[in-house]
Short mmCIF file of C-alpha atoms in Angstrom, two decimals:
data_model
loop_
_atom_site.label_atom_id
_atom_site.label_comp_id
_atom_site.label_asym_id
_atom_site.label_seq_id
_atom_site.Cartn_x
_atom_site.Cartn_y
_atom_site.Cartn_z
CA MET A 32 -12.90 9.29 22.32
CA ALA A 33 -10.52 8.09 20.11
CA THR A 34 -11.82 4.64 20.89
CA LEU A 35 -15.61 6.30 19.84
CA PHE A 36 -13.87 7.47 16.33
CA SER A 37 -12.35 4.34 15.75
CA LEU A 38 -9.44 5.64 15.81
CA PRO A 39 -6.19 3.39 14.47
CA LEU A 40 -4.19 2.59 17.59
CA ALA A 41 -6.68 4.44 20.04
CA TRP A 42 -5.04 3.98 23.01
CA MET A 43 -2.03 5.66 22.03
CA LEU A 44 -2.84 7.72 19.11
CA GLY A 45 -6.19 9.17 21.16
CA ALA A 46 -3.37 10.05 24.07
CA LEU A 47 -0.95 11.23 21.79
CA PHE A 48 -3.42 14.19 20.38
CA MET A 49 -5.12 14.99 23.43
CA VAL A 50 -1.82 15.44 25.41
CA MET A 51 -0.84 17.81 22.22
CA GLY A 52 -3.41 19.58 21.97
CA VAL A 53 -3.42 20.38 25.64
CA SER A 54 0.01 21.26 25.32
CA LEU A 55 -0.14 23.88 22.77
CA ALA A 56 -2.61 25.33 24.87
CA GLY A 57 -0.71 26.75 27.08
CA VAL A 58 -0.60 23.60 29.95
CA ARG A 59 3.01 22.39 30.84
CA THR A 60 2.89 18.54 30.51
CA GLY A 61 5.30 16.07 30.56
CA VAL A 62 5.67 12.48 31.49
CA ASP A 63 8.69 11.50 33.79
CA LYS A 64 11.40 10.02 31.85
CA ARG A 65 11.70 7.01 33.78
CA LEU A 66 7.65 6.07 33.14
CA HIS A 67 8.33 5.89 29.67
CA ARG A 68 11.26 4.44 29.76
CA VAL A 69 9.77 1.27 31.49
CA ALA A 70 6.93 1.04 28.72
CA ILE A 71 9.78 1.17 26.06
CA ALA A 72 11.28 -1.55 27.76
CA LEU A 73 8.02 -3.84 28.60
CA LEU A 74 7.31 -3.24 24.77
CA GLY A 75 11.17 -4.56 24.13
CA LEU A 76 10.42 -7.41 26.70
CA PHE A 77 7.15 -8.41 24.88
CA ILE A 78 8.78 -7.73 20.92
CA GLY A 79 11.64 -9.99 22.34
CA SER A 80 10.09 -13.15 24.00
CA ARG A 81 8.27 -13.46 19.92
CA ILE A 82 12.44 -13.75 18.67
CA HIS A 83 13.46 -17.11 17.97
CA ALA A 84 16.70 -18.20 16.81
CA ASP A 85 15.36 -20.55 14.19
CA GLU A 86 13.55 -17.28 12.51
CA LEU A 87 16.46 -15.31 12.36
CA VAL A 88 17.87 -17.02 9.74
CA SER A 89 14.72 -15.18 7.35
CA LEU A 90 16.91 -12.21 8.10
CA VAL A 91 19.29 -13.07 4.72
CA GLN A 92 15.45 -13.23 2.74
CA TRP A 93 14.99 -9.22 3.95
CA TYR A 94 18.43 -8.11 2.01
CA PRO A 95 15.99 -6.25 -0.31
CA SER A 96 14.57 -4.09 1.63
CA VAL A 97 17.58 -3.52 3.93
CA LEU A 98 19.15 -2.35 0.85
CA ALA A 99 15.82 0.21 0.35
CA MET A 100 16.38 1.52 3.45
CA LEU A 101 20.09 2.45 3.29
CA VAL A 102 19.07 4.19 0.32
CA TYR A 103 15.95 5.77 2.54
CA MET A 104 18.59 6.47 4.85
CA VAL A 105 20.11 8.65 2.08
CA LEU A 106 17.21 10.15 1.06
CA MET A 107 15.76 11.79 3.83
CA LEU A 108 19.34 12.82 5.09
CA ALA A 109 20.28 14.87 1.85
CA GLY A 110 16.07 16.22 0.99
CA GLY A 111 15.31 16.65 4.65
CA TYR A 112 18.59 19.18 4.68
CA TRP A 113 17.67 20.69 2.27
CA ILE A 114 14.14 21.46 3.40
CA PHE A 115 15.18 23.01 6.85
CA ALA A 116 18.20 24.72 5.05
CA ARG A 117 15.38 26.99 4.11
CA ALA A 118 14.21 27.91 7.23
CA ARG A 119 17.29 29.18 8.27
CA VAL A 120 18.16 27.33 10.72
CA GLY A 121 21.85 26.78 10.38
CA SER A 122 23.29 23.75 8.79
CA LEU A 123 24.10 22.06 11.93
CA ASN A 124 20.43 22.20 12.99
CA ALA A 125 19.22 21.71 9.75
CA MET A 126 21.07 18.98 9.15
CA PHE A 127 19.88 17.10 13.05
CA CYS A 128 16.24 18.02 12.24
CA ALA A 129 16.55 15.94 9.07
CA TYR A 130 17.64 13.00 11.20
CA PRO A 131 15.37 10.16 9.97
CA GLY A 132 15.63 8.08 13.39
CA SER A 133 14.92 7.99 16.98
CA MET A 134 14.65 11.55 18.21
CA ASN A 135 15.59 11.48 21.93
CA SER A 136 19.28 9.99 19.83
CA ALA A 137 18.77 13.26 17.81
CA LEU A 138 18.77 15.78 20.37
CA VAL A 139 21.72 13.68 22.54
CA LEU A 140 23.63 14.39 19.97
CA ALA A 141 22.49 17.36 18.99
CA GLU A 142 23.49 18.80 22.08
CA ARG A 143 27.00 17.56 22.46
CA ALA A 144 27.75 19.05 18.97
CA HIS A 145 26.23 22.45 20.52
CA GLY A 146 23.06 22.73 17.75
CA ASP A 147 19.68 24.53 19.02
CA LEU A 148 17.58 21.73 20.61
CA ARG A 149 14.55 24.08 20.82
CA TRP A 150 14.73 23.86 16.24
CA ILE A 151 15.03 20.47 16.75
CA ALA A 152 12.51 19.30 18.69
CA ILE A 153 9.98 20.86 17.32
CA SER A 154 10.74 19.63 13.80
CA HIS A 155 11.37 15.86 15.45
CA SER A 156 7.93 16.38 17.35
CA LEU A 157 6.02 17.25 14.47
CA ARG A 158 7.38 14.35 12.26
CA LEU A 159 7.11 11.81 14.94
CA VAL A 160 3.17 13.07 15.06
CA THR A 161 2.52 12.93 11.82
CA VAL A 162 4.39 9.93 10.85
CA VAL A 163 3.27 7.73 13.71
CA SER A 164 -0.37 9.28 13.17
CA GLY A 165 -0.05 8.58 9.29
CA ALA A 166 1.52 5.15 9.76
CA ALA A 167 -1.37 3.47 11.51
CA LEU A 168 -4.21 5.43 9.42
CA LEU A 169 -2.64 4.49 6.02
CA ALA A 170 -1.45 0.48 7.80
CA SER A 171 -5.36 0.37 8.71
CA LEU A 172 -6.43 0.41 5.13
CA PHE A 173 -4.76 -3.18 4.33
CA VAL A 174 -6.08 -5.19 7.64
CA ASP A 175 -9.57 -5.92 8.68
CA SER A 176 -8.58 -5.01 12.31
CA VAL A 177 -6.67 -2.63 14.59
CA ALA A 178 -6.75 -4.15 17.86
CA LEU A 179 -4.90 -6.15 20.28
CA PRO A 180 -5.68 -9.74 20.19
CA PRO A 181 -7.33 -11.25 23.43
CA SER A 182 -4.77 -12.24 26.02
CA ALA A 183 -3.73 -15.94 26.79
CA GLU A 184 -4.17 -15.65 30.87
CA PRO A 185 -5.94 -12.59 33.08
CA LEU A 186 -3.50 -10.09 34.68
CA SER A 187 -2.47 -12.02 37.54
CA LEU A 188 0.92 -11.94 40.04
CA MET A 189 3.06 -13.62 36.95
CA GLY A 190 1.60 -11.23 35.08
CA VAL A 191 3.29 -8.24 36.67
CA LEU A 192 6.62 -9.75 37.12
CA PRO A 193 7.74 -7.86 33.87
CA LEU A 194 7.45 -4.57 35.64
CA LEU A 195 10.50 -5.91 37.57
CA LEU A 196 12.20 -7.84 35.04
CA ALA A 197 11.91 -5.16 32.27
CA PRO A 198 13.72 -2.03 34.27
CA ALA A 199 16.58 -4.53 35.48
CA CYS A 200 17.25 -5.85 32.13
CA TRP A 201 17.36 -1.86 31.41
CA TRP A 202 19.69 -2.00 33.61
CA LEU A 203 21.95 -4.22 32.29
CA GLY A 204 21.96 -3.00 28.91
CA ARG A 205 23.57 0.69 30.24
CA LEU A 206 25.84 -1.72 32.07
CA ILE A 207 27.09 -3.45 28.59
CA ARG A 208 26.94 0.25 27.12
CA LEU A 209 24.13 -0.92 24.53
CA PRO A 210 22.69 1.72 22.11
CA LEU A 211 18.87 2.05 23.36
CA PRO A 212 19.49 -0.08 26.27
CA GLU A 213 15.66 0.31 27.95
CA PHE A 214 14.45 -1.45 24.26
CA LEU A 215 17.40 -3.51 23.30
CA GLY A 216 18.15 -4.65 26.93
CA PRO A 217 14.49 -6.54 27.54
CA MET A 218 14.41 -7.24 23.83
CA ALA A 219 17.33 -8.83 23.92
CA ALA A 220 16.34 -10.38 27.68
CA GLY A 221 12.47 -11.90 26.51
CA ALA A 222 14.39 -13.40 23.32
CA LEU A 223 16.62 -15.85 25.66
CA ILE A 224 14.05 -16.58 27.60
CA ALA A 225 11.74 -17.59 24.64
CA ASN A 226 14.72 -19.53 23.79
CA VAL A 227 15.40 -21.61 26.35
CA GLY A 228 11.72 -22.88 26.27
CA VAL A 229 9.68 -20.49 28.86
CA ALA A 230 6.50 -19.11 26.97
CA TYR A 231 5.15 -15.93 28.10
CA THR A 232 2.66 -13.59 27.05
CA LEU A 233 2.37 -9.99 28.09
CA PRO A 234 -0.70 -9.14 29.10
CA ASN A 235 -3.02 -6.97 27.71
CA GLU A 236 -3.98 -4.56 30.60
CA ILE A 237 -0.15 -3.78 30.93
CA LEU A 238 0.14 -3.43 27.34
CA LEU A 239 -2.61 -1.08 26.78
CA VAL A 240 -0.84 1.06 29.81
CA THR A 241 1.98 0.86 27.55
CA PHE A 242 0.27 2.62 24.49
CA LEU A 243 -1.35 5.52 27.01
CA VAL A 244 2.56 6.21 28.42
CA LEU A 245 4.00 6.16 24.65
CA GLY A 246 1.08 8.72 23.25
CA SER A 247 1.69 10.78 26.20
CA SER A 248 5.16 10.67 25.87
CA VAL A 249 5.33 11.80 22.29
CA GLY A 250 2.17 14.52 22.54
CA SER A 251 4.24 16.21 25.67
CA ARG A 252 6.97 17.21 23.34
CA PHE A 253 5.21 20.16 22.47
CA SER A 254 5.05 21.68 26.33
CA GLY A 255 5.93 24.82 26.43
CA THR A 256 5.43 25.15 22.74
CA HIS A 257 4.08 28.33 21.33
CA TRP A 258 2.43 28.83 17.95
CA LYS A 259 4.93 31.24 16.92
CA GLN A 260 7.45 28.68 17.21
CA VAL A 261 5.93 25.78 15.68
CA VAL A 262 4.39 27.83 12.49
CA ARG A 263 8.29 28.88 11.73
CA VAL A 264 9.84 25.60 12.07
CA GLY A 265 6.84 23.38 12.04
CA ARG A 266 5.55 24.07 8.16
CA PHE A 267 9.15 22.69 7.53
CA GLY A 268 8.56 19.74 9.74
CA MET A 269 5.39 19.37 8.36
CA LEU A 270 6.69 18.96 4.72
CA TYR A 271 9.93 16.80 5.82
CA ALA A 272 7.34 14.26 7.58
CA LEU A 273 4.82 14.33 4.51
CA PHE A 274 8.26 13.39 1.93
CA ALA A 275 9.27 10.63 4.71
CA LEU A 276 5.62 9.10 4.66
CA VAL A 277 5.43 9.90 0.20
CA VAL A 278 9.21 8.58 -0.22
CA ALA A 279 8.55 5.51 2.37
CA ALA A 280 5.90 4.38 0.71
CA LEU A 281 7.14 4.44 -3.08
CA MET A 282 9.85 2.74 -1.94
CA ALA A 283 7.72 -0.10 -0.45
CA TRP A 284 5.68 -0.62 -3.20
CA LEU A 285 8.89 -1.10 -5.23
CA VAL A 286 10.21 -3.52 -2.78
CA ALA A 287 6.91 -5.36 -2.07
CA SER A 288 6.71 -4.77 -6.34
CA VAL A 289 9.43 -7.20 -6.77
CA THR A 290 9.51 -9.35 -3.85
CA SER A 291 7.27 -11.23 -1.65
CA LEU A 292 7.37 -8.92 1.41
CA PRO A 293 4.27 -7.59 2.12
CA PHE A 294 3.88 -3.17 1.72
CA VAL A 295 2.30 -2.44 4.69
CA ALA A 296 5.21 -3.74 6.97
CA VAL A 297 8.28 -2.49 4.58
CA MET A 298 6.51 0.66 5.03
CA LEU A 299 7.09 0.36 8.54
CA ALA A 300 9.92 -0.84 8.54
CA LEU A 301 11.03 2.31 6.54
CA ILE A 302 9.92 5.67 7.56
CA PRO A 303 11.20 7.07 10.59
CA GLY A 304 8.47 6.59 13.47
CA GLY A 305 10.42 5.70 15.92
CA VAL A 306 11.42 2.10 17.00
CA GLY A 307 8.72 1.85 20.24
CA GLU A 308 6.01 3.87 18.01
CA MET A 309 6.86 1.50 14.81
CA ALA A 310 6.96 -1.94 16.85
CA VAL A 311 3.59 -0.76 18.29
CA ILE A 312 1.66 -0.18 15.05
CA ALA A 313 3.45 -3.39 13.54
CA MET A 314 2.54 -5.67 16.34
CA VAL A 315 -1.06 -4.71 16.61
CA MET A 316 -1.25 -5.08 12.82
CA GLY A 317 -0.09 -8.90 13.15
CA ILE A 318 3.19 -7.42 11.42
CA ASP A 319 6.55 -9.06 12.66
CA PRO A 320 7.66 -7.04 15.11
CA VAL A 321 11.03 -8.23 15.24
CA TYR A 322 11.05 -7.46 11.27
CA VAL A 323 10.60 -3.89 11.60
CA VAL A 324 13.29 -3.75 14.46
CA SER A 325 15.84 -4.64 12.96
CA HIS A 326 15.23 -2.15 10.31
CA HIS A 327 15.15 0.74 12.27
CA ILE A 328 18.35 -0.40 14.66
CA LEU A 329 20.20 -1.03 12.18
CA ARG A 330 19.63 2.45 10.93
CA LEU A 331 20.22 3.69 13.94
CA LEU A 332 23.49 2.21 14.64
CA LEU A 333 24.47 3.71 11.10
CA LEU A 334 23.17 7.21 12.16
CA ILE A 335 24.80 7.39 15.35
CA PHE A 336 28.28 5.93 14.11
CA MET A 337 27.71 8.36 10.84
CA THR A 338 27.38 11.44 12.75
CA PRO A 339 30.56 12.59 13.39
CA LEU A 340 31.68 12.31 10.05
CA MET A 341 28.81 14.27 8.96
CA ILE A 342 29.06 17.06 11.42
CA ARG A 343 32.69 17.73 9.98
CA LEU A 344 30.66 17.64 6.59
CA THR A 345 28.69 19.82 7.26
CA THR A 346 30.67 22.24 8.74
CA LEU A 347 32.86 22.22 6.15
CA ALA A 348 30.38 22.88 3.67
CA ALA A 349 28.29 25.44 5.41
CA PRO A 350 30.01 27.30 8.17
CA GLU A 351 27.37 27.47 11.16
CA THR A 352 25.03 30.96 11.15
CA PRO A 353 22.70 31.80 13.66
CA PRO A 354 19.22 31.28 13.19
#
């Protein structure tokens, strides 16, 4: 259906919208967490296979967009907190609702801080749906085609090997306590394999299944959600998502105007759509996913380290009141 309507990233966004609609209709949906993490691991392995040591020198040339990302992160935290404070969800919950990073990380950190996961999950779900679909639609205006390149080889026994390698690297990432181990572990392994001279291309069949799982996972975030809950907090979540897209587009335009960095690449590096989702969009757009992922990972790490301080400052500035 999504392909017939020429929807960008049809395999991911089609699954996303279908599962979201079914979930809001009252059907309980869900994607097994292990399957979702395997999909993220496969994506990390594929992106890692495109990382070459000699290309990492270009990190120094990306400092304008890195600085823009830092400014953008501050604007999202401050602006998002102001928006969600109007929803009367409590100061701590407002801070986590404004988290411009991984939804999973926000929920884990919020749970440890005794935040109300209902409002945080709803706001992040709407942010993720709006930002991912908006980014794909907007980015498609700047390219001629939004399709996967043909596989170098048909699906074979060797092509299925990543299904075993990716989870193993995920386990190794957990063992050495990497943040986002299901993504960074396989990505690091893929980069290592690529830099020892082993060429590998992930077959399209596996990549398309990965897209389906990622899209279905985002849509299933609305399982068990009632329309009243969506209306109450959702309007603020939509406002925040639009705020994130508009500010990202303006900052990306500014960076692209004064540097040689492409507008779409900078935009994908800035907007808080999740590492995996933004990497997928960058990949099918022919944009260097390493560039996009590096910005998202840096922002995620900064947020994780800054969260304890932000919780203390938020608690001192505005004592918690129940929603």
